[in-house]
mmCIF file of C-alpha atoms and ligand atoms in Angstrom:
data_model
loop_
_atom_site.group_PDB
_atom_site.id
_atom_site.type_symbol
_atom_site.label_atom_id
_atom_site.label_comp_id
_atom_site.label_asym_id
_atom_site.label_seq_id
_atom_site.Cartn_x
_atom_site.Cartn_y
_atom_site.Cartn_z
ATOM 1 C CA MET D 1 140.316 6.821 -55.453
ATOM 2 C CA ILE D 2 137.843 4.014 -56.144
ATOM 3 C CA PRO D 3 139.153 1.276 -53.863
ATOM 4 C CA PHE D 4 139.524 -2.338 -54.905
ATOM 5 C CA ASN D 5 137.441 -3.501 -51.929
ATOM 6 C CA LYS D 6 135.118 -1.882 -49.441
ATOM 7 C CA PRO D 7 133.572 -4.091 -46.739
ATOM 8 C CA TYR D 8 129.793 -4.066 -46.927
ATOM 9 C CA MET D 9 127.759 -3.687 -43.719
ATOM 10 C CA THR D 10 124.108 -4.733 -43.760
ATOM 11 C CA GLY D 11 123.128 -2.386 -40.928
ATOM 12 C CA GLY D 12 121.955 -5.291 -38.758
ATOM 13 C CA GLU D 13 125.332 -6.066 -37.223
ATOM 14 C CA LEU D 14 125.329 -3.554 -34.370
ATOM 15 C CA GLY D 15 121.885 -4.625 -33.174
ATOM 16 C CA TYR D 16 122.976 -8.241 -32.867
ATOM 17 C CA ILE D 17 126.249 -7.244 -31.218
ATOM 18 C CA ALA D 18 124.177 -5.232 -28.718
ATOM 19 C CA ASP D 19 122.085 -8.358 -28.056
ATOM 20 C CA ALA D 20 125.218 -10.407 -27.363
ATOM 21 C CA TYR D 21 126.463 -7.583 -25.119
ATOM 22 C CA GLY D 22 123.132 -7.461 -23.303
ATOM 23 C CA ASN D 23 123.188 -11.232 -22.792
ATOM 24 C CA ARG D 24 126.749 -10.936 -21.433
ATOM 25 C CA GLN D 25 127.656 -13.648 -23.892
ATOM 26 C CA LEU D 26 131.191 -12.982 -25.063
ATOM 27 C CA SER D 27 132.894 -16.350 -25.440
ATOM 28 C CA GLY D 28 131.993 -18.643 -28.308
ATOM 29 C CA ASP D 29 129.194 -21.114 -28.965
ATOM 30 C CA GLY D 30 126.309 -18.960 -27.713
ATOM 31 C CA LEU D 31 123.040 -18.088 -29.410
ATOM 32 C CA PHE D 32 124.527 -16.354 -32.461
ATOM 33 C CA THR D 33 127.069 -19.077 -33.118
ATOM 34 C CA ARG D 34 124.210 -21.604 -33.028
ATOM 35 C CA ARG D 35 122.207 -19.493 -35.466
ATOM 36 C CA CYS D 36 125.190 -19.277 -37.820
ATOM 37 C CA HIS D 37 125.694 -23.048 -37.597
ATOM 38 C CA GLU D 38 122.037 -23.678 -38.426
ATOM 39 C CA TRP D 39 122.135 -21.280 -41.342
ATOM 40 C CA LEU D 40 125.255 -22.912 -42.787
ATOM 41 C CA GLU D 41 123.939 -26.441 -42.263
ATOM 42 C CA GLN D 42 120.633 -25.568 -43.868
ATOM 43 C CA ARG D 43 122.113 -23.748 -46.856
ATOM 44 C CA THR D 44 124.965 -26.116 -47.620
ATOM 45 C CA GLY D 45 123.429 -29.373 -46.465
ATOM 46 C CA CYS D 46 126.659 -30.216 -44.611
ATOM 47 C CA ARG D 47 126.407 -32.648 -41.700
ATOM 48 C CA LYS D 48 127.966 -30.214 -39.230
ATOM 49 C CA ALA D 49 129.079 -26.582 -39.514
ATOM 50 C CA LEU D 50 131.528 -25.172 -36.968
ATOM 51 C CA LEU D 51 132.498 -21.501 -36.875
ATOM 52 C CA THR D 52 136.213 -20.840 -36.605
ATOM 53 C CA HIS D 53 138.250 -17.676 -36.290
ATOM 54 C CA SER D 54 139.386 -17.958 -39.927
ATOM 55 C CA CYS D 55 139.354 -20.177 -42.986
ATOM 56 C CA THR D 56 143.012 -20.791 -42.208
ATOM 57 C CA ALA D 57 141.951 -22.257 -38.841
ATOM 58 C CA ALA D 58 139.292 -24.420 -40.509
ATOM 59 C CA LEU D 59 141.919 -25.791 -42.904
ATOM 60 C CA GLU D 60 144.224 -26.511 -39.960
ATOM 61 C CA MET D 61 141.375 -28.399 -38.284
ATOM 62 C CA ALA D 62 140.898 -30.386 -41.495
ATOM 63 C CA ALA D 63 144.587 -31.306 -41.524
ATOM 64 C CA LEU D 64 144.351 -32.449 -37.876
ATOM 65 C CA LEU D 65 141.208 -34.467 -38.589
ATOM 66 C CA LEU D 66 142.911 -36.312 -41.445
ATOM 67 C CA ASP D 67 145.673 -37.362 -39.026
ATOM 68 C CA LEU D 68 148.358 -36.465 -41.525
ATOM 69 C CA GLN D 69 151.821 -37.703 -40.668
ATOM 70 C CA PRO D 70 155.177 -36.166 -41.643
ATOM 71 C CA GLY D 71 155.907 -37.031 -45.259
ATOM 72 C CA ASP D 72 152.269 -37.591 -46.224
ATOM 73 C CA GLU D 73 151.384 -35.794 -49.429
ATOM 74 C CA VAL D 74 148.474 -33.491 -50.222
ATOM 75 C CA ILE D 75 147.746 -32.603 -53.849
ATOM 76 C CA MET D 76 146.686 -28.997 -54.430
ATOM 77 C CA PRO D 77 146.952 -26.116 -56.885
ATOM 78 C CA SER D 78 149.885 -23.722 -56.664
ATOM 79 C CA PHE D 79 147.656 -20.848 -57.769
ATOM 80 C CA THR D 80 146.078 -20.184 -54.348
ATOM 81 C CA PHE D 81 146.466 -18.359 -51.056
ATOM 82 C CA VAL D 82 149.228 -19.581 -48.713
ATOM 83 C CA SER D 83 146.811 -21.018 -46.129
ATOM 84 C CA THR D 84 145.797 -23.847 -48.454
ATOM 85 C CA ALA D 85 149.342 -25.216 -48.179
ATOM 86 C CA ASN D 86 150.352 -23.985 -44.714
ATOM 87 C CA ALA D 87 147.606 -25.903 -42.915
ATOM 88 C CA PHE D 88 149.072 -29.195 -44.116
ATOM 89 C CA VAL D 89 152.732 -28.164 -43.812
ATOM 90 C CA LEU D 90 152.063 -27.492 -40.107
ATOM 91 C CA ARG D 91 151.387 -31.246 -39.764
ATOM 92 C CA GLY D 92 154.637 -32.085 -41.593
ATOM 93 C CA ALA D 93 152.797 -33.021 -44.773
ATOM 94 C CA VAL D 94 154.156 -32.166 -48.222
ATOM 95 C CA PRO D 95 152.067 -30.052 -50.597
ATOM 96 C CA VAL D 96 152.285 -31.445 -54.116
ATOM 97 C CA PHE D 97 151.423 -28.660 -56.526
ATOM 98 C CA VAL D 98 149.728 -29.370 -59.833
ATOM 99 C CA ASP D 99 148.766 -27.002 -62.614
ATOM 100 C CA ILE D 100 145.426 -25.267 -63.131
ATOM 101 C CA ARG D 101 142.966 -25.229 -66.010
ATOM 102 C CA PRO D 102 143.332 -22.207 -68.278
ATOM 103 C CA ASP D 103 139.561 -21.602 -68.316
ATOM 104 C CA THR D 104 138.485 -21.643 -64.637
ATOM 105 C CA LEU D 105 141.965 -21.319 -63.059
ATOM 106 C CA ASN D 106 140.968 -24.255 -60.820
ATOM 107 C CA ILE D 107 143.112 -27.345 -60.291
ATOM 108 C CA ASP D 108 143.323 -29.324 -63.549
ATOM 109 C CA GLU D 109 141.597 -32.573 -62.638
ATOM 110 C CA ALA D 110 143.254 -34.311 -65.602
ATOM 111 C CA LEU D 111 146.678 -33.834 -63.943
ATOM 112 C CA ILE D 112 145.797 -35.158 -60.483
ATOM 113 C CA GLU D 113 146.352 -38.877 -61.044
ATOM 114 C CA ALA D 114 149.901 -38.353 -62.333
ATOM 115 C CA ALA D 115 150.722 -36.639 -59.001
ATOM 116 C CA ILE D 116 149.519 -39.529 -56.813
ATOM 117 C CA THR D 117 152.196 -41.592 -55.021
ATOM 118 C CA SER D 118 152.089 -44.152 -52.219
ATOM 119 C CA ARG D 119 152.323 -41.203 -49.749
ATOM 120 C CA THR D 120 149.326 -39.294 -51.114
ATOM 121 C CA ARG D 121 146.567 -38.938 -48.519
ATOM 122 C CA ALA D 122 144.389 -36.078 -49.688
ATOM 123 C CA ILE D 123 143.442 -33.645 -52.432
ATOM 124 C CA CYS D 124 142.768 -30.057 -51.380
ATOM 125 C CA VAL D 125 140.865 -28.231 -54.109
ATOM 126 C CA VAL D 126 140.324 -24.465 -54.274
ATOM 127 C CA HIS D 127 137.200 -23.053 -55.913
ATOM 128 C CA TYR D 128 138.845 -20.006 -57.421
ATOM 129 C CA ALA D 129 136.632 -16.915 -57.637
ATOM 130 C CA GLY D 130 133.733 -18.967 -56.275
ATOM 131 C CA VAL D 131 133.596 -21.083 -59.451
ATOM 132 C CA GLY D 132 133.454 -24.793 -58.701
ATOM 133 C CA CYS D 133 136.209 -27.271 -59.514
ATOM 134 C CA GLU D 134 135.312 -30.333 -61.614
ATOM 135 C CA MET D 135 134.145 -32.135 -58.465
ATOM 136 C CA ASP D 136 132.621 -35.250 -60.096
ATOM 137 C CA ALA D 137 135.963 -36.187 -61.649
ATOM 138 C CA ILE D 138 137.882 -35.249 -58.474
ATOM 139 C CA MET D 139 135.642 -37.268 -56.132
ATOM 140 C CA ASP D 140 135.912 -40.212 -58.515
ATOM 141 C CA ILE D 141 139.743 -40.074 -58.485
ATOM 142 C CA ALA D 142 139.725 -39.781 -54.688
ATOM 143 C CA GLU D 143 137.430 -42.765 -54.306
ATOM 144 C CA ARG D 144 139.470 -44.964 -56.626
ATOM 145 C CA HIS D 145 142.713 -44.123 -54.793
ATOM 146 C CA GLY D 146 141.345 -43.985 -51.251
ATOM 147 C CA LEU D 147 142.072 -40.265 -50.743
ATOM 148 C CA TRP D 148 140.338 -37.598 -48.690
ATOM 149 C CA VAL D 149 139.026 -34.466 -50.370
ATOM 150 C CA VAL D 150 139.122 -31.079 -48.633
ATOM 151 C CA GLU D 151 137.443 -28.134 -50.342
ATOM 152 C CA ASP D 152 139.077 -24.772 -49.738
ATOM 153 C CA ALA D 153 135.781 -22.974 -50.318
ATOM 154 C CA ALA D 154 137.070 -19.703 -48.828
ATOM 155 C CA GLN D 155 135.656 -17.889 -51.863
ATOM 156 C CA GLY D 156 132.728 -20.203 -52.526
ATOM 157 C CA ILE D 157 129.800 -19.404 -50.235
ATOM 158 C CA LEU D 158 126.438 -19.767 -52.058
ATOM 159 C CA SER D 159 128.058 -21.005 -55.280
ATOM 160 C CA GLU D 160 127.010 -24.313 -56.797
ATOM 161 C CA TYR D 161 128.467 -27.124 -58.852
ATOM 162 C CA LYS D 162 125.786 -29.119 -60.697
ATOM 163 C CA GLY D 163 123.223 -27.751 -58.258
ATOM 164 C CA ARG D 164 125.231 -28.743 -55.166
ATOM 165 C CA PRO D 165 126.567 -26.015 -52.850
ATOM 166 C CA LEU D 166 130.347 -25.640 -52.831
ATOM 167 C CA GLY D 167 131.619 -26.916 -49.509
ATOM 168 C CA SER D 168 129.118 -29.777 -49.437
ATOM 169 C CA ILE D 169 130.913 -32.170 -51.788
ATOM 170 C CA GLY D 170 134.311 -33.092 -50.300
ATOM 171 C CA HIS D 171 134.728 -34.908 -46.972
ATOM 172 C CA LEU D 172 135.574 -31.580 -45.322
ATOM 173 C CA ALA D 173 135.422 -27.950 -46.442
ATOM 174 C CA ALA D 174 136.524 -24.533 -45.209
ATOM 175 C CA LEU D 175 134.788 -21.169 -45.676
ATOM 176 C CA SER D 176 136.168 -17.686 -45.034
ATOM 177 C CA PHE D 177 134.389 -14.638 -43.637
ATOM 178 C CA HIS D 178 137.438 -12.408 -43.890
ATOM 179 C CA GLU D 179 136.646 -8.804 -44.724
ATOM 180 C CA THR D 180 137.766 -9.334 -48.341
ATOM 181 C CA LYS D 181 135.222 -12.102 -48.977
ATOM 182 C CA ASN D 182 131.522 -11.870 -49.940
ATOM 183 C CA ILE D 183 130.018 -12.502 -46.490
ATOM 184 C CA ILE D 184 132.154 -11.139 -43.698
ATOM 185 C CA CYS D 185 132.830 -10.642 -40.007
ATOM 186 C CA GLY D 186 136.355 -9.214 -40.252
ATOM 187 C CA GLU D 187 138.242 -12.372 -39.376
ATOM 188 C CA GLY D 188 136.239 -15.581 -39.422
ATOM 189 C CA GLY D 189 135.600 -18.889 -41.097
ATOM 190 C CA ALA D 190 133.833 -22.212 -40.803
ATOM 191 C CA LEU D 191 134.665 -25.873 -41.064
ATOM 192 C CA LEU D 192 131.972 -27.818 -42.901
ATOM 193 C CA VAL D 193 131.969 -31.511 -42.059
ATOM 194 C CA ASN D 194 130.273 -33.660 -44.694
ATOM 195 C CA ASP D 195 131.596 -37.065 -43.676
ATOM 196 C CA PRO D 196 129.791 -37.985 -40.423
ATOM 197 C CA ARG D 197 132.858 -39.879 -39.198
ATOM 198 C CA PHE D 198 134.564 -36.544 -38.509
ATOM 199 C CA VAL D 199 131.792 -34.769 -36.609
ATOM 200 C CA GLU D 200 132.588 -35.714 -33.022
ATOM 201 C CA ARG D 201 136.337 -35.310 -33.343
ATOM 202 C CA ALA D 202 135.923 -31.945 -35.105
ATOM 203 C CA GLU D 203 134.054 -30.611 -32.053
ATOM 204 C CA ILE D 204 136.794 -31.907 -29.774
ATOM 205 C CA ILE D 205 139.677 -30.463 -31.799
ATOM 206 C CA ARG D 206 137.927 -27.078 -31.900
ATOM 207 C CA GLU D 207 137.457 -27.090 -28.116
ATOM 208 C CA LYS D 208 141.131 -27.527 -27.131
ATOM 209 C CA GLY D 209 141.003 -31.305 -27.337
ATOM 210 C CA THR D 210 138.236 -31.587 -24.755
ATOM 211 C CA ASN D 211 134.768 -33.138 -24.910
ATOM 212 C CA ARG D 212 133.230 -29.867 -23.726
ATOM 213 C CA SER D 213 130.575 -29.839 -26.469
ATOM 214 C CA ARG D 214 129.293 -33.257 -25.410
ATOM 215 C CA PHE D 215 129.342 -32.124 -21.778
ATOM 216 C CA PHE D 216 127.151 -29.108 -22.574
ATOM 217 C CA ARG D 217 124.709 -31.359 -24.379
ATOM 218 C CA GLY D 218 124.559 -33.570 -21.275
ATOM 219 C CA GLN D 219 126.075 -36.538 -23.122
ATOM 220 C CA VAL D 220 128.938 -36.949 -20.623
ATOM 221 C CA ASP D 221 128.938 -35.977 -16.935
ATOM 222 C CA LYS D 222 132.320 -34.249 -16.863
ATOM 223 C CA TYR D 223 134.563 -32.772 -19.467
ATOM 224 C CA THR D 224 138.166 -33.638 -19.869
ATOM 225 C CA TRP D 225 141.168 -33.705 -22.189
ATOM 226 C CA VAL D 226 140.539 -36.478 -24.710
ATOM 227 C CA ASP D 227 142.547 -35.629 -27.856
ATOM 228 C CA VAL D 228 144.842 -33.057 -29.457
ATOM 229 C CA GLY D 229 143.204 -29.756 -30.236
ATOM 230 C CA SER D 230 143.415 -26.015 -30.035
ATOM 231 C CA SER D 231 141.123 -23.027 -29.625
ATOM 232 C CA TYR D 232 139.459 -22.475 -32.956
ATOM 233 C CA LEU D 233 136.120 -20.897 -32.025
ATOM 234 C CA PRO D 234 135.309 -17.210 -32.456
ATOM 235 C CA SER D 235 133.711 -14.941 -29.871
ATOM 236 C CA GLU D 236 129.935 -14.415 -29.875
ATOM 237 C CA ILE D 237 130.553 -10.768 -30.790
ATOM 238 C CA LEU D 238 131.882 -11.852 -34.162
ATOM 239 C CA ALA D 239 129.200 -14.511 -34.558
ATOM 240 C CA ALA D 240 126.566 -11.797 -33.951
ATOM 241 C CA PHE D 241 128.142 -9.664 -36.676
ATOM 242 C CA LEU D 242 128.278 -12.648 -39.004
ATOM 243 C CA TYR D 243 124.682 -13.675 -38.434
ATOM 244 C CA ALA D 244 123.479 -10.255 -39.623
ATOM 245 C CA GLN D 245 125.488 -10.840 -42.800
ATOM 246 C CA LEU D 246 124.232 -14.390 -43.328
ATOM 247 C CA GLU D 247 120.633 -13.182 -43.094
ATOM 248 C CA MET D 248 121.371 -10.889 -46.042
ATOM 249 C CA ALA D 249 123.656 -13.301 -47.894
ATOM 250 C CA ASP D 250 121.311 -13.904 -50.829
ATOM 251 C CA ALA D 251 120.734 -10.198 -51.416
ATOM 252 C CA ILE D 252 124.475 -9.460 -51.130
ATOM 253 C CA THR D 253 125.249 -12.208 -53.626
ATOM 254 C CA GLN D 254 122.596 -10.990 -56.078
ATOM 255 C CA LYS D 255 124.036 -7.486 -56.037
ATOM 256 C CA ARG D 256 127.562 -8.804 -56.592
ATOM 257 C CA VAL D 257 126.333 -10.962 -59.459
ATOM 258 C CA ALA D 258 124.672 -7.928 -61.065
ATOM 259 C CA LEU D 259 127.993 -6.022 -60.922
ATOM 260 C CA TRP D 260 129.904 -9.050 -62.212
ATOM 261 C CA ASN D 261 127.463 -9.431 -65.113
ATOM 262 C CA ARG D 262 127.945 -5.790 -66.095
ATOM 263 C CA TYR D 263 131.709 -6.311 -66.160
ATOM 264 C CA GLN D 264 131.299 -9.489 -68.179
ATOM 265 C CA ALA D 265 128.903 -7.953 -70.714
ATOM 266 C CA TRP D 266 131.310 -5.069 -71.208
ATOM 267 C CA PHE D 267 134.515 -7.037 -71.541
ATOM 268 C CA SER D 268 133.183 -9.983 -73.501
ATOM 269 C CA GLY D 269 131.732 -7.506 -76.017
ATOM 270 C CA LEU D 270 135.011 -5.640 -76.189
ATOM 271 C CA SER D 271 137.348 -7.201 -78.678
ATOM 272 C CA VAL D 272 140.787 -6.214 -77.567
ATOM 273 C CA ARG D 273 143.486 -8.522 -78.762
ATOM 274 C CA ASP D 274 144.935 -10.826 -76.082
ATOM 275 C CA VAL D 275 142.622 -9.670 -73.271
ATOM 276 C CA THR D 276 140.497 -12.475 -71.869
ATOM 277 C CA ALA D 277 137.383 -12.337 -69.677
ATOM 278 C CA PRO D 278 136.457 -15.124 -67.204
ATOM 279 C CA GLN D 279 134.789 -18.314 -68.444
ATOM 280 C CA ILE D 280 132.119 -20.015 -66.343
ATOM 281 C CA PRO D 281 131.349 -23.686 -67.122
ATOM 282 C CA ASP D 282 127.670 -24.604 -67.582
ATOM 283 C CA SER D 283 127.973 -26.869 -64.532
ATOM 284 C CA CYS D 284 128.619 -23.886 -62.227
ATOM 285 C CA THR D 285 126.583 -21.050 -60.796
ATOM 286 C CA HIS D 286 128.909 -18.646 -59.053
ATOM 287 C CA ASN D 287 128.746 -15.988 -56.344
ATOM 288 C CA ALA D 288 130.646 -13.242 -58.173
ATOM 289 C CA HIS D 289 133.477 -13.243 -55.677
ATOM 290 C CA ILE D 290 136.090 -11.963 -58.144
ATOM 291 C CA TYR D 291 136.021 -10.230 -61.491
ATOM 292 C CA TYR D 292 139.324 -10.569 -63.274
ATOM 293 C CA LEU D 293 140.864 -9.978 -66.679
ATOM 294 C CA LEU D 294 143.802 -11.817 -68.203
ATOM 295 C CA LEU D 295 146.228 -9.481 -69.967
ATOM 296 C CA PRO D 296 148.864 -10.581 -72.495
ATOM 297 C CA ASP D 297 151.901 -10.391 -70.195
ATOM 298 C CA LEU D 298 153.414 -9.012 -66.994
ATOM 299 C CA GLU D 299 154.496 -5.757 -68.618
ATOM 300 C CA ARG D 300 151.012 -5.020 -69.947
ATOM 301 C CA ARG D 301 149.500 -5.879 -66.564
ATOM 302 C CA SER D 302 151.820 -3.551 -64.646
ATOM 303 C CA ALA D 303 151.093 -0.766 -67.131
ATOM 304 C CA PHE D 304 147.337 -1.410 -66.833
ATOM 305 C CA ILE D 305 147.369 -1.244 -63.018
ATOM 306 C CA ALA D 306 149.419 1.973 -63.100
ATOM 307 C CA ALA D 307 147.176 3.583 -65.730
ATOM 308 C CA MET D 308 144.020 2.620 -63.803
ATOM 309 C CA LYS D 309 145.544 4.197 -60.709
ATOM 310 C CA GLU D 310 146.125 7.422 -62.640
ATOM 311 C CA ARG D 311 142.411 7.404 -63.438
ATOM 312 C CA GLY D 312 141.579 6.917 -59.766
ATOM 313 C CA VAL D 313 140.802 3.179 -59.829
ATOM 314 C CA GLN D 314 142.574 0.606 -57.689
ATOM 315 C CA SER D 315 143.051 -2.800 -59.330
ATOM 316 C CA VAL D 316 145.222 -5.568 -57.894
ATOM 317 C CA PHE D 317 146.844 -8.863 -58.810
ATOM 318 C CA HIS D 318 147.406 -12.250 -57.143
ATOM 319 C CA TYR D 319 148.655 -14.973 -56.566
ATOM 320 C CA LEU D 320 152.413 -15.342 -56.507
ATOM 321 C CA ALA D 321 152.590 -19.052 -57.346
ATOM 322 C CA LEU D 322 153.240 -21.137 -54.226
ATOM 323 C CA HIS D 323 155.528 -23.684 -55.918
ATOM 324 C CA SER D 324 158.147 -21.025 -56.683
ATOM 325 C CA SER D 325 157.829 -19.101 -53.384
ATOM 326 C CA PRO D 326 160.588 -19.567 -50.758
ATOM 327 C CA ALA D 327 158.400 -21.677 -48.427
ATOM 328 C CA GLY D 328 156.801 -23.556 -51.314
ATOM 329 C CA ARG D 329 160.241 -24.688 -52.483
ATOM 330 C CA ARG D 330 161.266 -25.641 -48.959
ATOM 331 C CA TYR D 331 158.155 -27.583 -47.964
ATOM 332 C CA GLY D 332 156.541 -28.682 -51.203
ATOM 333 C CA ARG D 333 157.212 -30.116 -54.600
ATOM 334 C CA HIS D 334 155.468 -29.869 -57.912
ATOM 335 C CA SER D 335 154.167 -32.499 -60.247
ATOM 336 C CA GLY D 336 154.866 -31.695 -63.898
ATOM 337 C CA GLU D 337 155.345 -28.277 -65.391
ATOM 338 C CA LEU D 338 153.127 -25.541 -63.968
ATOM 339 C CA ALA D 339 153.045 -23.497 -67.152
ATOM 340 C CA VAL D 340 149.447 -22.267 -66.816
ATOM 341 C CA THR D 341 150.008 -21.248 -63.179
ATOM 342 C CA ASP D 342 153.183 -19.335 -64.077
ATOM 343 C CA SER D 343 151.471 -17.579 -66.941
ATOM 344 C CA ILE D 344 148.236 -16.699 -65.084
ATOM 345 C CA SER D 345 150.036 -15.371 -62.027
ATOM 346 C CA GLU D 346 151.777 -12.806 -64.259
ATOM 347 C CA ARG D 347 148.698 -11.847 -66.275
ATOM 348 C CA LEU D 348 145.685 -11.738 -63.958
ATOM 349 C CA VAL D 349 144.288 -8.453 -62.710
ATOM 350 C CA ARG D 350 141.331 -8.140 -60.314
ATOM 351 C CA MET D 351 138.853 -5.325 -60.806
ATOM 352 C CA PRO D 352 137.033 -3.547 -57.931
ATOM 353 C CA LEU D 353 133.902 -5.450 -56.865
ATOM 354 C CA TRP D 354 131.889 -4.286 -53.857
ATOM 355 C CA LEU D 355 128.381 -3.162 -53.004
ATOM 356 C CA GLY D 356 128.225 0.559 -53.705
ATOM 357 C CA LEU D 357 130.499 0.346 -56.756
ATOM 358 C CA GLU D 358 127.409 0.673 -58.980
ATOM 359 C CA GLU D 359 127.668 4.463 -59.193
ATOM 360 C CA HIS D 360 131.352 4.324 -60.160
ATOM 361 C CA LEU D 361 131.233 1.348 -62.476
ATOM 362 C CA GLU D 362 130.817 3.369 -65.669
ATOM 363 C CA HIS D 363 134.065 5.196 -64.904
ATOM 364 C CA VAL D 364 135.863 1.929 -64.134
ATOM 365 C CA LEU D 365 134.652 0.298 -67.367
ATOM 366 C CA GLU D 366 135.472 3.274 -69.552
ATOM 367 C CA SER D 367 138.898 3.741 -67.973
ATOM 368 C CA ALA D 368 139.740 0.095 -68.552
ATOM 369 C CA GLN D 369 138.512 0.201 -72.128
ATOM 370 C CA GLN D 370 140.569 3.303 -72.948
ATOM 371 C CA ILE D 371 143.714 1.779 -71.490
ATOM 372 C CA LEU D 372 143.237 -1.602 -73.134
ATOM 373 C CA SER D 373 142.319 -0.315 -76.567
ATOM 374 C CA ALA D 374 145.248 2.123 -76.583
ATOM 375 C CA HIS D 375 147.341 -1.007 -77.107
ATOM 376 C CA GLY D 376 145.083 -2.352 -79.884
HETATM 377 C C1 PLP J 1 140.925 -15.897 -48.150
HETATM 378 C C2 PLP J 1 141.393 -17.266 -48.430
HETATM 379 C C3 PLP J 1 141.914 -18.086 -47.411
HETATM 380 C C4 PLP J 1 142.153 -17.595 -46.012
HETATM 381 O O1 PLP J 1 141.018 -17.139 -45.374
HETATM 382 P P1 PLP J 1 141.146 -16.525 -43.872
HETATM 383 O O2 PLP J 1 139.746 -16.543 -43.384
HETATM 384 O O3 PLP J 1 141.706 -15.153 -44.039
HETATM 385 O O4 PLP J 1 142.037 -17.410 -43.110
HETATM 386 C C5 PLP J 1 142.284 -19.374 -47.729
HETATM 387 N N1 PLP J 1 142.153 -19.850 -48.977
HETATM 388 C C6 PLP J 1 141.691 -19.085 -50.000
HETATM 389 C C7 PLP J 1 141.565 -19.681 -51.360
HETATM 390 C C8 PLP J 1 141.308 -17.771 -49.752
HETATM 391 O O5 PLP J 1 140.844 -17.021 -50.759
#
């Protein structure tokens, strides 16, 4: 079976883990965490990068930093992973789901203003498949209405919108290093702070509500409980693993892009009725996080996944729309009809995309073509 995902190891991870072991540095914020922070700050241009134990944790930190109160509203797409919404629901805020664009599957910026009420505090955008949202329009709306912007850039490392790295545009952003993402450490993430007003409090919230970071820098002479917070930092062992990946991040991305381009050349040249390949706006350069196809309907998608499986290829679908999920109905509401979201969530199929797939790609492409053209 050709799996849908296979985590890529650079080969440098164990050496760095051995270094952390040798230094007896197990808890967080040691040498490797600092190296990861520097790498992220340098490559994204964010004011402050802070490793977390997941993107979910980074989003929770963002929700704490925005001081959301029960009943406050956060505008977001429904076509996303649950963590985008959960982080805000944990603060008692209400996710307000709006529809996505049919081309990029990102939040439809033209629908955001209609969703704004007197309770709206923030917009949380998701850069689906590592392709940037229409950030100029979104930042403009946020500025005119006095809203915060959080980028769920879980899938967006090393992608750009108009030459700016994803994660560097909103007030706050969250990255993921989960094993299913491009750059990984198993379970991990980072909060990127772009608005300098959040830097000091972000460090405090991440360190259990204490001013421990300032203490270690010698800026205060004792450390104490100063705010709410939790434990959001990962161990040095994971940071050591991650740093080996970050050092190779450009090469990993290039190889993914090469695979993605082969898929795209194949499927955009293939004229099968009602099967659509991804569309990338000129304003975006992407990191090839996901290659997907849009099939005509749910029945055709289920048949496609089953037929691919028979040919030894695992393909998968996502997302079950949040606005119609049990928790989405309980905690959120939607603004307008979410027709594109409903349609896409029944029609999207993700193809395998991992380093090492090169030697199997021909089989994957030919299998898909046979199955799709059998239906004309
Ligand atoms: C993967 C993902 C997350 C969650 O990332 P974790 O690091 O597993 O918490 C959140 N949002 C989106 C859009 C994701 O793709």
